Short mmCIF file of C-alpha atoms in Angstrom, two decimals:
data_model
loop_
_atom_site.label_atom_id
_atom_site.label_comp_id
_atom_site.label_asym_id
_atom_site.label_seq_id
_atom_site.Cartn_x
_atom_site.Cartn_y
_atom_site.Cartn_z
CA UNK A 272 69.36 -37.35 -46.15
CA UNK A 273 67.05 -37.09 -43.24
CA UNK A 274 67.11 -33.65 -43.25
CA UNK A 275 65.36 -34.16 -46.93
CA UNK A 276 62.80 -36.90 -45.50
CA UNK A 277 61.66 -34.38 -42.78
CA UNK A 278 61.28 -31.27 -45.16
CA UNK A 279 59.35 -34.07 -47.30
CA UNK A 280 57.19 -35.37 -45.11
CA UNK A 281 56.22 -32.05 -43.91
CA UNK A 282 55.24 -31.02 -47.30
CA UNK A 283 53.04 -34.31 -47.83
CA UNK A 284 51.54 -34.01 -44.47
CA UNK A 285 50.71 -29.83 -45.09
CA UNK A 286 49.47 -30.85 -48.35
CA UNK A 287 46.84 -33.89 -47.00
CA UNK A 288 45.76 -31.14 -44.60
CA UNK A 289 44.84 -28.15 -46.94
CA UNK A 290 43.76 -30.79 -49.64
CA UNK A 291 41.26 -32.23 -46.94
CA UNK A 292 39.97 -28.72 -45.77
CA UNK A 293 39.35 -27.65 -49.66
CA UNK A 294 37.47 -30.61 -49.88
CA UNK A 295 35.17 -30.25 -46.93
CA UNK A 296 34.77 -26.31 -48.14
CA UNK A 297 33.69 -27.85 -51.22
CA UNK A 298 31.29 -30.92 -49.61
CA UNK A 299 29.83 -29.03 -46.77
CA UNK A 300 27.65 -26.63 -48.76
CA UNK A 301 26.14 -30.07 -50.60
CA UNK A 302 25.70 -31.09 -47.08
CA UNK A 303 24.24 -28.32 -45.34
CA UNK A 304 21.30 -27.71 -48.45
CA UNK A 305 19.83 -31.13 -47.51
CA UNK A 306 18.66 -29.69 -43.67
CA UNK A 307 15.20 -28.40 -43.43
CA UNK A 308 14.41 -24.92 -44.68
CA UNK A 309 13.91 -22.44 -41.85
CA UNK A 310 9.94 -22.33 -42.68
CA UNK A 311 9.60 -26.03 -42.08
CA UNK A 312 11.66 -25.76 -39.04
CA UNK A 313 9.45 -22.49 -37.38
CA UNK A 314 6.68 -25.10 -38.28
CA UNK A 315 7.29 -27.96 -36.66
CA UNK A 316 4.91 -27.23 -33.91
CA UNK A 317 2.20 -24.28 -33.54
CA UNK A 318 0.08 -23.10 -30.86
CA UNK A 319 -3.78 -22.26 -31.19
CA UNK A 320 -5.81 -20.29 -29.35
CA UNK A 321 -9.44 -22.14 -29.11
CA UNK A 322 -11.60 -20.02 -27.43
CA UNK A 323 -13.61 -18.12 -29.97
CA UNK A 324 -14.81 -21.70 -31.69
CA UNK A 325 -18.44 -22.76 -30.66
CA UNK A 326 -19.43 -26.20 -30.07
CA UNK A 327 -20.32 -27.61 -33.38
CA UNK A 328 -17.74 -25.73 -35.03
CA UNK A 329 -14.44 -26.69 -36.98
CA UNK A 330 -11.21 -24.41 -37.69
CA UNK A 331 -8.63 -25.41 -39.76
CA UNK A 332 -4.78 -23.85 -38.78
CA UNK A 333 -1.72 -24.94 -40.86
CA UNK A 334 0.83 -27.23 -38.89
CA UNK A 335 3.96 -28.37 -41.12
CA UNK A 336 2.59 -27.35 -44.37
CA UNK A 337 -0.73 -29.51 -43.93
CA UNK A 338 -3.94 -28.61 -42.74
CA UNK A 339 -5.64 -29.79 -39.40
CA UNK A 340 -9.00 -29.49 -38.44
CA UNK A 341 -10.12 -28.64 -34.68
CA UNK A 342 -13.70 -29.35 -34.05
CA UNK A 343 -15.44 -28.28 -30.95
CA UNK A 344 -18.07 -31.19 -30.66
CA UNK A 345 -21.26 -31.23 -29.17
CA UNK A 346 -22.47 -33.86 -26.86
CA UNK A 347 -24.77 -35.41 -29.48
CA UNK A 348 -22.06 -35.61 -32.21
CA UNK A 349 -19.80 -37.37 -29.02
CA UNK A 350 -22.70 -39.90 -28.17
CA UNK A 351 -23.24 -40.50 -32.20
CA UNK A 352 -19.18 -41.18 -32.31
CA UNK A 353 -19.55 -43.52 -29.54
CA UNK A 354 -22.24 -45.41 -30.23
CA UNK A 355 -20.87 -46.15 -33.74
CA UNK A 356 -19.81 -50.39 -33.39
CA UNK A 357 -16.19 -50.96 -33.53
CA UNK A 358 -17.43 -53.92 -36.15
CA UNK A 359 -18.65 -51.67 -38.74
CA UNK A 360 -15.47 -49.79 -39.20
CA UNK A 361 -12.86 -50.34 -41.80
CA UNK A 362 -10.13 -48.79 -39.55
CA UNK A 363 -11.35 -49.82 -36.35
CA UNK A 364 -10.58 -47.25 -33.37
CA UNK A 365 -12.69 -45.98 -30.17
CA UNK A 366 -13.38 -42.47 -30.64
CA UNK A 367 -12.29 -42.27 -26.73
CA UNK A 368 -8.31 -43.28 -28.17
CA UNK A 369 -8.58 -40.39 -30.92
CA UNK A 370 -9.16 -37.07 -28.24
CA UNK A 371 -7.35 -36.35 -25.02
CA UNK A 372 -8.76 -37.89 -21.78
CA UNK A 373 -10.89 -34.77 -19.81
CA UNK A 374 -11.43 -32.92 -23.02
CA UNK A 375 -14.27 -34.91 -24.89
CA UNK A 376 -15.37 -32.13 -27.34
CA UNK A 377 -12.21 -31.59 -28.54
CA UNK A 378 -11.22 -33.36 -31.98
CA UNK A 379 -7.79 -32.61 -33.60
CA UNK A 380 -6.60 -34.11 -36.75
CA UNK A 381 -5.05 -33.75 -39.73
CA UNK A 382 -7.37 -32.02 -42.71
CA UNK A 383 -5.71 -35.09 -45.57
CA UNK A 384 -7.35 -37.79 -47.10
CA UNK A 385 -5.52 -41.28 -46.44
CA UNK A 386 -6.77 -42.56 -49.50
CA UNK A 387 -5.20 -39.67 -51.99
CA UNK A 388 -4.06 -36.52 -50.08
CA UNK A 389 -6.94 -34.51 -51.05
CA UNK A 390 -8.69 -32.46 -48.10
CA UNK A 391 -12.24 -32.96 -46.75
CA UNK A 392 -15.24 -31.15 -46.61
CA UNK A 393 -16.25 -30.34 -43.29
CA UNK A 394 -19.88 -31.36 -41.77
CA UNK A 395 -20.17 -33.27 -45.21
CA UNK A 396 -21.15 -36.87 -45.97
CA UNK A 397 -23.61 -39.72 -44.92
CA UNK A 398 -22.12 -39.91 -41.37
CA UNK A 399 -21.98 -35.92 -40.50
CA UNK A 400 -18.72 -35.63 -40.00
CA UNK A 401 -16.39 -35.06 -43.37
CA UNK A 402 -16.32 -35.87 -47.29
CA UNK A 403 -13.84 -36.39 -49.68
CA UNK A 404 -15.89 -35.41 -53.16
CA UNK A 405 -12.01 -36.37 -54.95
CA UNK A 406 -13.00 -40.11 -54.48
CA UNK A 407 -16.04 -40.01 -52.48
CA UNK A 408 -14.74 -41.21 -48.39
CA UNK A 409 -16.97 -40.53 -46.52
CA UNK A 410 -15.71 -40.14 -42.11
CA UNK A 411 -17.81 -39.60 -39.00
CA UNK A 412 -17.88 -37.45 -36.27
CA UNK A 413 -14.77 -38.82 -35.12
CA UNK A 414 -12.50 -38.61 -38.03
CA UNK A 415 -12.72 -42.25 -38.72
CA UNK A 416 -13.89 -43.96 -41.97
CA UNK A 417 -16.81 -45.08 -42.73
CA UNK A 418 -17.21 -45.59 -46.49
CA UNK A 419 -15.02 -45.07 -49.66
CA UNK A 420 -11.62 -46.04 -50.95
CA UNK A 421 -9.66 -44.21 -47.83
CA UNK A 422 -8.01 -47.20 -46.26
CA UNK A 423 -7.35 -45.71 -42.60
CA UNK A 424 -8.79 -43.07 -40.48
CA UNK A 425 -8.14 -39.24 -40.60
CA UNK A 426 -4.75 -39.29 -38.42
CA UNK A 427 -4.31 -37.55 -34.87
CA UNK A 428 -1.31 -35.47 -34.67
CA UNK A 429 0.51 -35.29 -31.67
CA UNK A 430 -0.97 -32.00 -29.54
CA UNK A 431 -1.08 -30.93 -25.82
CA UNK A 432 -3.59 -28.60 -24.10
CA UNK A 433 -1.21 -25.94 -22.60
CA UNK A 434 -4.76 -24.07 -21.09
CA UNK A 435 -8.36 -24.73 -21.31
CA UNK A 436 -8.18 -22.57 -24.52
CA UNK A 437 -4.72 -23.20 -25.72
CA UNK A 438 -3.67 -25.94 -27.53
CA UNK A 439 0.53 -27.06 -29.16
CA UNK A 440 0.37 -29.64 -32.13
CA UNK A 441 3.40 -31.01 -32.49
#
């Protein structure tokens, strides 16, 4: 008789074991297809080369599927930001908390409405900076809104100066 509940148990115990490897051969492709595809992974941060825009200027790169812009700004369109009173905002924020400390001229943030998703016009608007004709938002040389139904400021993703002409977001 024990001879029988060995053999048995063997059988039951071999059986859990290939039952429970068929079913994580079944579950793991389910699994696996919710990761990130490899685009969005290559994405996740990019590097840009800066040195060919002029002061005044905006480029827009692709970071993550979205667009950002990267204005070179001049001194007048840095005073203008500045001298803009913290009061008058909707989204309140210092124009010094939206660049990197040392490199005043530089403005990077991401090219997407907060009020809709729609992208902005560049050197557009009442306040010189960018428009949103979708709804009509209106942001300064800072990135920050000014008028319209966008309820926050256009965001700053997170970037690093590698060089003086090179620049990582994300």
């Amino acid at each position: 008789m024990e001879k029988k509940t060995k053999r048995r148990d063997f059988l039951f115990t071999a059986t859990y074991a290939i039952g429970a490897v068929g079913v994580g051969a079944v579950i793991w492709p389910m699994i696996d297809q919710m990761n990130p595809d490899a685009s969005v992974k290559a994405l996740a941060s990019t590097e840009v080369d800066v040195s060919a825009v002029n002061p005044g200027k905006t480029i827009t790169v692709l970071w993550r599927g979205k667009p950002v812009f990267i204005r070179r700004r001049t001194p007048e369109e840095i005073a203008e930001a500045r001298a803009v009173n913290l009061d008058d905002l909707p989204d309140p924020q210092k124009d010094e908390e939206r660049v990197k400390e040392g490199k005043d001229e530089w403005l990077v943030m991401l090219g997407v409405c907060t009020h809709l998703g729609c992208v902005p016009l560049n050197d557009k608007g009442d306040y010189n900076g960018w428009f949103c004709p979708c709804h009509g938002s209106h942001y300064d040389t800072s990135g920050r809104i000014r008028k319209g139904p966008a309820p926050t400021n256009l965001p700053v993703p997170p970037y690093v100066f590698l060089t003086d002409n090179r620049i990582k977001i994300g």
